[in-house]
Amino acid sequence: FDRMVKDEGFQTLFAAVPAFLLKDIPFAVAKFTVFDVVSNKLYDSFPNTRDDIKLSLYVTLLSGIVGGMFASVVSNPADSTISAMKKAKSDLGPVETAKQIWHDTGVKGFFTGLQLRLLFSSLIVSIQFLLYDSVKLLFRIGSDDLKLYLDVLGGALNASG
C-alpha cells in the first residue's frame, strides 16, 4: 500500500474503479432481475411449489443458478478488462485496456475465462439466494413483512427529508 502510493501516487488506488463499477453494477442488476423472472416463471408454472418448503428452496436454487450464469455473461467483458489491467505492466486505464483487448483478440477476448466464471458465479449466487430464503423461512419473514418494513422506512425517509 505505502509503496504503491509512494511510487505511483494516491490516484493509483482508484484506477480500476470505473471498470469495477462497469462490472459490478450490471452483475447485480442481472443477478436480481433474472433470479426474480425465473423464480416467478417457475412458481407460475408449478404453483404447488409455493406451499412446499423443500420445493420452494429448489426453485430458489435453480433461479440463483440461472441468475448467476446470466450475470457472469453480462459482466465478463468488464472482468476481462480488469484482469488485463492487473496483468499489464503499463499505466493503461480501463478504456485503453478494453481497446487493446479488442485490437488483440476481438470480441472473444472479452469472454476469456467465462466458463470458470459461469461455474463460480452460478454456485455463489445460488447459495446467496438459498441462504437468504432459508433465513426468511427460519425467522418466518414473509414478503408482506418486507414490504411493510420498506413502507415504514420510506415513510421515515420522506418525513426527515
GROMACS .gro file of C-alpha atoms in nm:
model
  161
    1PHE     CA    1   0.000   0.000   0.000
    2ASP     CA    2   0.262   0.254   0.107
    3ARG     CA    3   0.491   0.158  -0.180
    4MET     CA    4   0.209   0.195  -0.432
    5VAL     CA    5   0.113   0.538  -0.306
    6LYS     CA    6   0.476   0.650  -0.287
    7ASP     CA    7   0.578   0.517  -0.631
    8GLU     CA    8   0.258   0.567  -0.831
    9GLY     CA    9   0.057   0.825  -0.640
   10PHE     CA   10  -0.266   0.808  -0.442
   11GLN     CA   11  -0.482   0.801  -0.755
   12THR     CA   12  -0.343   0.460  -0.850
   13LEU     CA   13  -0.556   0.308  -0.574
   14PHE     CA   14  -0.867   0.412  -0.769
   15ALA     CA   15  -0.751   0.344  -1.124
   16ALA     CA   16  -0.977   0.040  -1.168
   17VAL     CA   17  -1.290   0.188  -1.002
   18PRO     CA   18  -1.466   0.267  -1.332
   19ALA     CA   19  -1.407  -0.086  -1.456
   20PHE     CA   20  -1.529  -0.232  -1.126
   21LEU     CA   21  -1.844  -0.023  -1.148
   22LEU     CA   22  -1.896  -0.137  -1.506
   23LYS     CA   23  -1.859  -0.495  -1.383
   24ASP     CA   24  -2.043  -0.499  -1.051
   25ILE     CA   25  -2.348  -0.287  -1.132
   26PRO     CA   26  -2.453  -0.492  -1.439
   27PHE     CA   27  -2.371  -0.812  -1.248
   28ALA     CA   28  -2.602  -0.716  -0.960
   29VAL     CA   29  -2.880  -0.592  -1.188
   30ALA     CA   30  -2.868  -0.908  -1.399
   31LYS     CA   31  -2.844  -1.135  -1.095
   32PHE     CA   32  -3.150  -0.995  -0.920
   33THR     CA   33  -3.358  -0.941  -1.235
   34VAL     CA   34  -3.301  -1.287  -1.379
   35PHE     CA   35  -3.348  -1.451  -1.039
   36ASP     CA   36  -3.680  -1.273  -0.999
   37VAL     CA   37  -3.803  -1.352  -1.351
   38VAL     CA   38  -3.701  -1.719  -1.336
   39SER     CA   39  -3.843  -1.780  -0.989
   40ASN     CA   40  -4.174  -1.613  -1.084
   41LYS     CA   41  -4.196  -1.821  -1.403
   42LEU     CA   42  -4.125  -2.140  -1.208
   43TYR     CA   43  -4.383  -2.056  -0.941
   44ASP     CA   44  -4.638  -1.972  -1.211
   45SER     CA   45  -4.563  -2.296  -1.397
   46PHE     CA   46  -4.564  -2.510  -1.080
   47PRO     CA   47  -4.798  -2.342  -0.829
   48ASN     CA   48  -4.768  -2.622  -0.571
   49THR     CA   49  -4.400  -2.529  -0.518
   50ARG     CA   50  -4.513  -2.223  -0.319
   51ASP     CA   51  -4.665  -2.442  -0.049
   52ASP     CA   52  -4.381  -2.691  -0.015
   53ILE     CA   53  -4.073  -2.553   0.163
   54LYS     CA   54  -3.836  -2.804   0.004
   55LEU     CA   55  -3.966  -2.736  -0.347
   56SER     CA   56  -3.956  -2.360  -0.294
   57LEU     CA   57  -3.590  -2.386  -0.195
   58TYR     CA   58  -3.527  -2.585  -0.515
   59VAL     CA   59  -3.690  -2.301  -0.709
   60THR     CA   60  -3.459  -2.058  -0.528
   61LEU     CA   61  -3.154  -2.272  -0.605
   62LEU     CA   62  -3.238  -2.310  -0.973
   63SER     CA   63  -3.327  -1.942  -1.012
   64GLY     CA   64  -2.999  -1.846  -0.844
   65ILE     CA   65  -2.801  -2.070  -1.079
   66VAL     CA   66  -2.961  -1.913  -1.385
   67GLY     CA   67  -2.925  -1.562  -1.240
   68GLY     CA   68  -2.558  -1.619  -1.163
   69MET     CA   69  -2.487  -1.755  -1.509
   70PHE     CA   70  -2.660  -1.466  -1.682
   71ALA     CA   71  -2.483  -1.213  -1.459
   72SER     CA   72  -2.149  -1.372  -1.549
   73VAL     CA   73  -2.210  -1.329  -1.920
   74VAL     CA   74  -2.320  -0.967  -1.877
   75SER     CA   75  -2.024  -0.865  -1.661
   76ASN     CA   76  -1.746  -1.075  -1.815
   77PRO     CA   77  -1.623  -0.805  -2.057
   78ALA     CA   78  -1.552  -0.571  -1.766
   79ASP     CA   79  -1.399  -0.856  -1.566
   80SER     CA   80  -1.167  -0.941  -1.856
   81THR     CA   81  -1.068  -0.575  -1.876
   82ILE     CA   82  -0.988  -0.564  -1.504
   83SER     CA   83  -0.784  -0.884  -1.531
   84ALA     CA   84  -0.588  -0.741  -1.824
   85MET     CA   85  -0.523  -0.421  -1.627
   86LYS     CA   86  -0.384  -0.626  -1.337
   87LYS     CA   87  -0.158  -0.828  -1.565
   88ALA     CA   88  -0.031  -0.529  -1.765
   89LYS     CA   89   0.293  -0.362  -1.677
   90SER     CA   90   0.166  -0.032  -1.814
   91ASP     CA   91  -0.046   0.255  -1.686
   92LEU     CA   92  -0.335   0.189  -1.925
   93GLY     CA   93  -0.676   0.277  -1.788
   94PRO     CA   94  -0.989   0.067  -1.836
   95VAL     CA   95  -1.091   0.224  -2.169
   96GLU     CA   96  -0.741   0.191  -2.317
   97THR     CA   97  -0.716  -0.167  -2.186
   98ALA     CA   98  -1.054  -0.256  -2.342
   99LYS     CA   99  -0.938  -0.108  -2.674
  100GLN     CA  100  -0.620  -0.315  -2.650
  101ILE     CA  101  -0.821  -0.634  -2.585
  102TRP     CA  102  -1.043  -0.553  -2.884
  103HIS     CA  103  -0.741  -0.490  -3.104
  104ASP     CA  104  -0.556  -0.806  -2.992
  105THR     CA  105  -0.834  -1.066  -2.977
  106GLY     CA  106  -1.163  -0.907  -3.080
  107VAL     CA  107  -1.490  -0.992  -2.908
  108LYS     CA  108  -1.370  -1.329  -2.781
  109GLY     CA  109  -1.107  -1.154  -2.570
  110PHE     CA  110  -1.384  -1.005  -2.358
  111PHE     CA  111  -1.515  -1.352  -2.278
  112THR     CA  112  -1.187  -1.509  -2.172
  113GLY     CA  113  -1.243  -1.714  -1.857
  114LEU     CA  114  -1.621  -1.715  -1.898
  115GLN     CA  115  -1.657  -2.089  -1.840
  116LEU     CA  116  -1.498  -2.070  -1.496
  117ARG     CA  117  -1.699  -1.758  -1.407
  118LEU     CA  118  -2.021  -1.931  -1.514
  119LEU     CA  119  -1.949  -2.215  -1.276
  120PHE     CA  120  -1.827  -1.997  -0.990
  121SER     CA  121  -2.097  -1.729  -1.015
  122SER     CA  122  -2.384  -1.974  -1.052
  123LEU     CA  123  -2.264  -2.153  -0.740
  124ILE     CA  124  -2.210  -1.838  -0.533
  125VAL     CA  125  -2.532  -1.663  -0.640
  126SER     CA  126  -2.747  -1.972  -0.587
  127ILE     CA  127  -2.601  -2.016  -0.238
  128GLN     CA  128  -2.664  -1.645  -0.162
  129PHE     CA  129  -3.031  -1.669  -0.254
  130LEU     CA  130  -3.068  -2.008  -0.085
  131LEU     CA  131  -2.928  -1.866   0.240
  132TYR     CA  132  -3.147  -1.557   0.209
  133ASP     CA  133  -3.464  -1.762   0.162
  134SER     CA  134  -3.361  -2.007   0.434
  135VAL     CA  135  -3.316  -1.725   0.685
  136LYS     CA  136  -3.653  -1.579   0.585
  137LEU     CA  137  -3.812  -1.920   0.642
  138LEU     CA  138  -3.628  -1.972   0.970
  139PHE     CA  139  -3.747  -1.640   1.112
  140ARG     CA  140  -4.089  -1.668   0.944
  141ILE     CA  141  -4.040  -1.349   0.746
  142GLY     CA  142  -4.280  -1.322   0.455
  143SER     CA  143  -4.297  -1.088   0.158
  144ASP     CA  144  -4.564  -0.882   0.335
  145ASP     CA  145  -4.327  -0.826   0.629
  146LEU     CA  146  -4.054  -0.699   0.396
  147LYS     CA  147  -4.298  -0.470   0.213
  148LEU     CA  148  -4.419  -0.331   0.546
  149TYR     CA  149  -4.060  -0.264   0.654
  150LEU     CA  150  -3.983  -0.084   0.327
  151ASP     CA  151  -4.304   0.120   0.356
  152VAL     CA  152  -4.211   0.227   0.710
  153LEU     CA  153  -3.855   0.305   0.606
  154GLY     CA  154  -3.975   0.502   0.304
  155GLY     CA  155  -4.217   0.699   0.523
  156ALA     CA  156  -3.943   0.777   0.773
  157LEU     CA  157  -3.708   0.894   0.499
  158ASN     CA  158  -3.977   1.114   0.342
  159ALA     CA  159  -4.063   1.267   0.680
  160SER     CA  160  -3.698   1.350   0.755
  161GLY     CA  161  -3.604   1.492   0.423
   0.00000   0.00000   0.00000
